[in-house]
Amino acid sequence: MPDSYAVVLDVLTGTFGVPTTEVSPHRALGTLELDSLARAELALVLKERLGVMCSDQDVPPGVTLEALAGLLDARAPRHPRPGPAAAQ
């Protein structure tokens, strides 16, 4: 299972300069002082980093970081697990 939360955390702290002490799973984006333009850029960066669909509609001010990561994890492609080797 992908760990989108780690990516969200990295993007917020590394790209947007949000202090690590301000970030927690239950924190809403709107409390991090990200305006609508910053949230749209966040969606674009997450889309590029994770390779999943993410738009500005997915990052409203009220979404928590945990909920955003869950949404991104759910959209991640599922790779089938290899089964037992077929008898030849």
Coordinates of N, CA, C and O in Angstrom, one line a residue:
M1 N 0.8 -1.2 0.0 CA 0.0 0.0 0.0 C 0.9 1.2 0.0 O 1.9 1.3 0.7
P2 N 0.6 2.2 -0.8 CA 1.4 3.4 -0.9 C 1.3 4.2 0.4 O 0.3 4.1 1.1
D3 N 2.3 5.0 0.7 CA 2.3 5.8 1.9 C 2.2 7.3 1.4 O 3.2 8.0 1.5
S4 N 1.0 7.7 1.0 CA 0.9 9.0 0.5 C 1.0 10.1 1.6 O 1.4 11.2 1.3
Y5 N 0.8 9.7 2.8 CA 0.9 10.7 3.9 C 2.3 11.2 4.0 O 2.6 12.4 4.1
A6 N 3.3 10.3 3.8 CA 4.7 10.7 3.8 C 5.0 11.7 2.7 O 5.8 12.7 2.9
V7 N 4.4 11.5 1.6 CA 4.6 12.4 0.4 C 4.0 13.7 0.7 O 4.6 14.8 0.4
V8 N 2.7 13.7 1.2 CA 2.0 14.9 1.5 C 2.9 15.7 2.5 O 3.1 16.9 2.3
L9 N 3.4 15.1 3.5 CA 4.2 15.7 4.5 C 5.4 16.3 3.9 O 5.8 17.5 4.2
D10 N 6.1 15.6 3.1 CA 7.3 16.0 2.4 C 7.1 17.3 1.5 O 7.8 18.2 1.5
V11 N 6.0 17.2 0.8 CA 5.7 18.3 -0.1 C 5.3 19.6 0.7 O 5.8 20.7 0.4
L12 N 4.5 19.4 1.7 CA 4.1 20.6 2.5 C 5.3 21.2 3.2 O 5.5 22.4 3.2
T13 N 6.2 20.4 3.8 CA 7.4 21.0 4.5 C 8.5 21.4 3.5 O 9.1 22.4 3.7
G14 N 8.7 20.6 2.5 CA 9.9 20.9 1.6 C 9.5 21.9 0.5 O 10.3 22.8 0.3
T15 N 8.4 21.7 -0.1 CA 8.1 22.6 -1.2 C 7.4 23.9 -0.7 O 7.7 25.0 -1.2
F16 N 6.5 23.8 0.3 CA 5.7 24.9 0.7 C 6.3 25.6 2.0 O 5.7 26.6 2.4
G17 N 7.3 25.0 2.6 CA 7.9 25.6 3.7 C 7.1 25.6 5.0 O 7.3 26.4 5.9
V18 N 6.1 24.7 5.1 CA 5.3 24.6 6.3 C 6.1 23.9 7.4 O 6.7 22.8 7.1
P19 N 6.3 24.5 8.6 CA 7.1 23.9 9.6 C 6.5 22.5 10.0 O 5.3 22.3 10.1
T20 N 7.4 21.6 10.2 CA 7.1 20.2 10.6 C 6.2 20.2 11.8 O 5.3 19.4 11.9
T21 N 6.4 21.1 12.7 CA 5.6 21.2 14.0 C 4.1 21.5 13.7 O 3.3 21.3 14.6
E22 N 3.9 22.1 12.5 CA 2.5 22.5 12.2 C 1.7 21.4 11.5 O 0.5 21.5 11.3
V23 N 2.4 20.3 11.1 CA 1.8 19.2 10.4 C 1.4 18.0 11.2 O 2.3 17.6 12.0
S24 N 0.2 17.6 11.1 CA -0.3 16.4 11.8 C -1.4 15.8 11.0 O -2.0 16.5 10.2
P25 N -1.7 14.5 11.1 CA -2.7 13.8 10.3 C -4.1 14.5 10.4 O -4.8 14.5 9.4
H26 N -4.5 15.0 11.5 CA -5.8 15.6 11.7 C -5.9 17.1 11.4 O -6.9 17.7 11.6
R27 N -4.8 17.6 11.0 CA -4.8 19.1 10.7 C -5.4 19.3 9.3 O -5.1 18.6 8.3
A28 N -6.2 20.3 9.2 CA -6.9 20.7 7.9 C -6.0 21.6 7.1 O -5.2 22.4 7.7
L29 N -6.0 21.5 5.8 CA -5.2 22.3 5.0 C -5.4 23.8 5.2 O -4.5 24.6 5.2
G30 N -6.6 24.2 5.5 CA -7.0 25.6 5.7 C -6.3 26.2 7.0 O -6.1 27.4 7.0
T31 N -5.9 25.3 7.9 CA -5.2 25.8 9.1 C -3.7 26.0 8.8 O -3.0 26.6 9.7
L32 N -3.2 25.6 7.7 CA -1.8 25.8 7.3 C -1.5 27.0 6.5 O -0.4 27.2 6.0
E33 N -2.5 27.9 6.4 CA -2.4 29.1 5.7 C -2.0 28.9 4.2 O -1.2 29.7 3.7
L34 N -2.6 27.9 3.6 CA -2.4 27.7 2.2 C -3.6 28.3 1.5 O -4.8 27.9 1.7
D35 N -3.4 29.3 0.6 CA -4.5 29.9 -0.1 C -4.9 29.0 -1.3 O -4.3 28.0 -1.5
S36 N -5.9 29.4 -2.0 CA -6.5 28.5 -3.1 C -5.4 28.3 -4.1 O -5.4 27.2 -4.7
L37 N -4.6 29.2 -4.4 CA -3.5 29.0 -5.4 C -2.5 28.0 -4.9 O -2.1 27.1 -5.7
A38 N -2.1 28.1 -3.7 CA -1.2 27.2 -3.1 C -1.8 25.8 -3.1 O -1.1 24.8 -3.3
R39 N -3.1 25.7 -2.7 CA -3.7 24.3 -2.7 C -3.8 23.7 -4.1 O -3.6 22.5 -4.3
A40 N -4.0 24.6 -5.1 CA -4.0 24.1 -6.5 C -2.6 23.6 -6.9 O -2.5 22.5 -7.6
E41 N -1.6 24.3 -6.5 CA -0.2 23.9 -6.8 C 0.1 22.6 -6.0 O 0.8 21.7 -6.5
L42 N -0.4 22.5 -4.8 CA -0.2 21.3 -4.0 C -0.8 20.1 -4.7 O -0.1 19.0 -4.8
A43 N -2.0 20.2 -5.3 CA -2.6 19.2 -6.0 C -1.8 18.7 -7.2 O -1.6 17.6 -7.5
L44 N -1.2 19.7 -7.9 CA -0.4 19.4 -9.1 C 0.9 18.7 -8.7 O 1.2 17.7 -9.3
V45 N 1.5 19.1 -7.6 CA 2.8 18.5 -7.2 C 2.5 17.1 -6.7 O 3.2 16.1 -7.1
L46 N 1.4 16.9 -6.0 CA 1.0 15.5 -5.5 C 0.7 14.6 -6.7 O 1.1 13.4 -6.7
K47 N 0.0 15.1 -7.7 CA -0.3 14.4 -8.9 C 1.0 13.9 -9.6 O 1.1 12.7 -10.0
E48 N 2.0 14.8 -9.7 CA 3.2 14.5 -10.4 C 4.1 13.5 -9.5 O 4.6 12.6 -10.1
R49 N 4.1 13.7 -8.2 CA 4.9 12.9 -7.4 C 4.4 11.4 -7.2 O 5.1 10.5 -7.1
L50 N 3.0 11.4 -7.1 CA 2.4 10.1 -6.9 C 1.9 9.4 -8.1 O 1.6 8.2 -8.1
G51 N 1.7 10.1 -9.2 CA 1.2 9.5 -10.4 C -0.2 9.1 -10.3 O -0.7 8.2 -11.0
V52 N -1.0 9.9 -9.5 CA -2.4 9.6 -9.4 C -3.2 10.9 -9.6 O -2.6 12.0 -9.5
M53 N -4.4 10.8 -9.9 CA -5.3 12.0 -10.2 C -5.5 12.8 -8.9 O -5.8 12.2 -7.9
C54 N -5.2 14.0 -9.0 CA -5.4 14.9 -7.8 C -5.6 16.3 -8.4 O -4.8 16.8 -9.2
S55 N -6.8 16.9 -8.1 CA -7.1 18.2 -8.6 C -7.3 19.2 -7.4 O -7.4 18.8 -6.3
D56 N -7.5 20.4 -7.8 CA -7.7 21.4 -6.7 C -9.0 21.2 -6.0 O -9.2 21.6 -4.8
Q57 N -10.0 20.4 -6.6 CA -11.2 20.0 -5.8 C -10.9 19.0 -4.8 O -11.7 18.9 -3.8
D58 N -9.8 18.3 -4.8 CA -9.4 17.3 -3.8 C -8.7 17.9 -2.6 O -8.5 17.2 -1.6
V59 N -8.4 19.2 -2.7 CA -7.6 19.8 -1.6 C -8.4 21.1 -1.1 O -7.8 22.2 -1.0
P60 N -9.6 21.0 -0.7 CA -10.3 22.1 -0.1 C -9.7 22.5 1.3 O -9.0 21.6 1.9
P61 N -10.0 23.6 1.8 CA -9.4 24.0 3.1 C -9.8 23.1 4.2 O -9.0 22.9 5.1
G62 N -10.9 22.4 4.2 CA -11.4 21.6 5.3 C -10.8 20.2 5.3 O -11.0 19.5 6.2
V63 N -10.2 19.8 4.2 CA -9.7 18.4 4.2 C -8.5 18.2 5.1 O -7.6 19.1 5.2
T64 N -8.5 17.1 5.9 CA -7.4 16.9 6.7 C -6.3 16.2 5.9 O -6.5 15.6 4.9
L65 N -5.1 16.2 6.5 CA -4.0 15.6 5.8 C -4.2 14.1 5.7 O -3.8 13.5 4.7
E66 N -4.7 13.5 6.7 CA -5.0 12.1 6.8 C -6.0 11.7 5.7 O -5.9 10.7 5.0
A67 N -7.1 12.5 5.6 CA -8.1 12.3 4.5 C -7.5 12.4 3.1 O -7.9 11.6 2.2
L68 N -6.7 13.4 2.9 CA -6.1 13.6 1.6 C -5.2 12.4 1.3 O -5.3 11.9 0.2
A69 N -4.4 12.0 2.2 CA -3.5 10.9 2.0 C -4.3 9.6 1.7 O -4.0 8.8 0.8
G70 N -5.4 9.4 2.4 CA -6.3 8.3 2.2 C -6.9 8.3 0.8 O -7.0 7.2 0.1
L71 N -7.3 9.5 0.3 CA -7.8 9.6 -1.0 C -6.8 9.2 -2.1 O -7.0 8.5 -3.0
L72 N -5.6 9.7 -1.9 CA -4.5 9.5 -2.8 C -4.1 8.0 -2.8 O -3.8 7.4 -3.8
D73 N -4.1 7.4 -1.6 CA -3.8 6.0 -1.5 C -4.8 5.2 -2.3 O -4.5 4.2 -2.9
A74 N -6.1 5.5 -2.1 CA -7.2 4.8 -2.8 C -7.1 4.9 -4.3 O -7.5 4.0 -5.0
R75 N -6.5 6.0 -4.8 CA -6.4 6.2 -6.2 C -5.1 5.6 -6.8 O -5.0 5.5 -8.0
A76 N -4.2 5.1 -5.9 CA -3.0 4.5 -6.4 C -3.3 3.2 -7.1 O -4.2 2.5 -6.7
P77 N -2.5 3.0 -8.2 CA -2.8 1.7 -9.0 C -2.4 0.5 -8.1 O -1.5 0.6 -7.3
R78 N -3.2 -0.4 -8.2 CA -3.0 -1.7 -7.5 C -2.3 -2.7 -8.4 O -2.8 -3.0 -9.5
H79 N -1.2 -3.1 -7.9 CA -0.4 -4.1 -8.7 C -0.8 -5.5 -8.2 O -0.7 -5.7 -7.0
P80 N -1.2 -6.4 -9.1 CA -1.5 -7.7 -8.6 C -0.3 -8.4 -8.0 O 0.8 -8.3 -8.4
R81 N -0.6 -9.1 -6.9 CA 0.5 -9.8 -6.2 C 0.7 -11.1 -7.0 O -0.2 -11.8 -7.5
P82 N 2.0 -11.4 -7.2 CA 2.3 -12.7 -7.9 C 1.8 -13.9 -7.2 O 1.9 -14.0 -6.0
G83 N 1.1 -14.8 -7.9 CA 0.6 -16.0 -7.3 C 1.7 -17.1 -7.3 O 2.8 -16.9 -7.8
P84 N 1.3 -18.2 -6.9 CA 2.2 -19.4 -6.9 C 2.6 -19.7 -8.3 O 1.8 -19.5 -9.3
A85 N 3.8 -20.1 -8.6 CA 4.2 -20.5 -9.9 C 3.3 -21.6 -10.5 O 3.0 -22.5 -9.8
A86 N 2.9 -21.4 -11.7 CA 2.1 -22.4 -12.4 C 2.9 -23.6 -12.6 O 4.0 -23.6 -12.9
A87 N 2.2 -24.8 -12.4 CA 2.9 -26.0 -12.6 C 3.1 -26.2 -14.1 O 2.2 -25.9 -14.9
Q88 N 4.2 -26.7 -14.5 CA 4.6 -26.8 -15.9 C 4.6 -28.2 -16.3 O 4.9 -29.1 -15.7

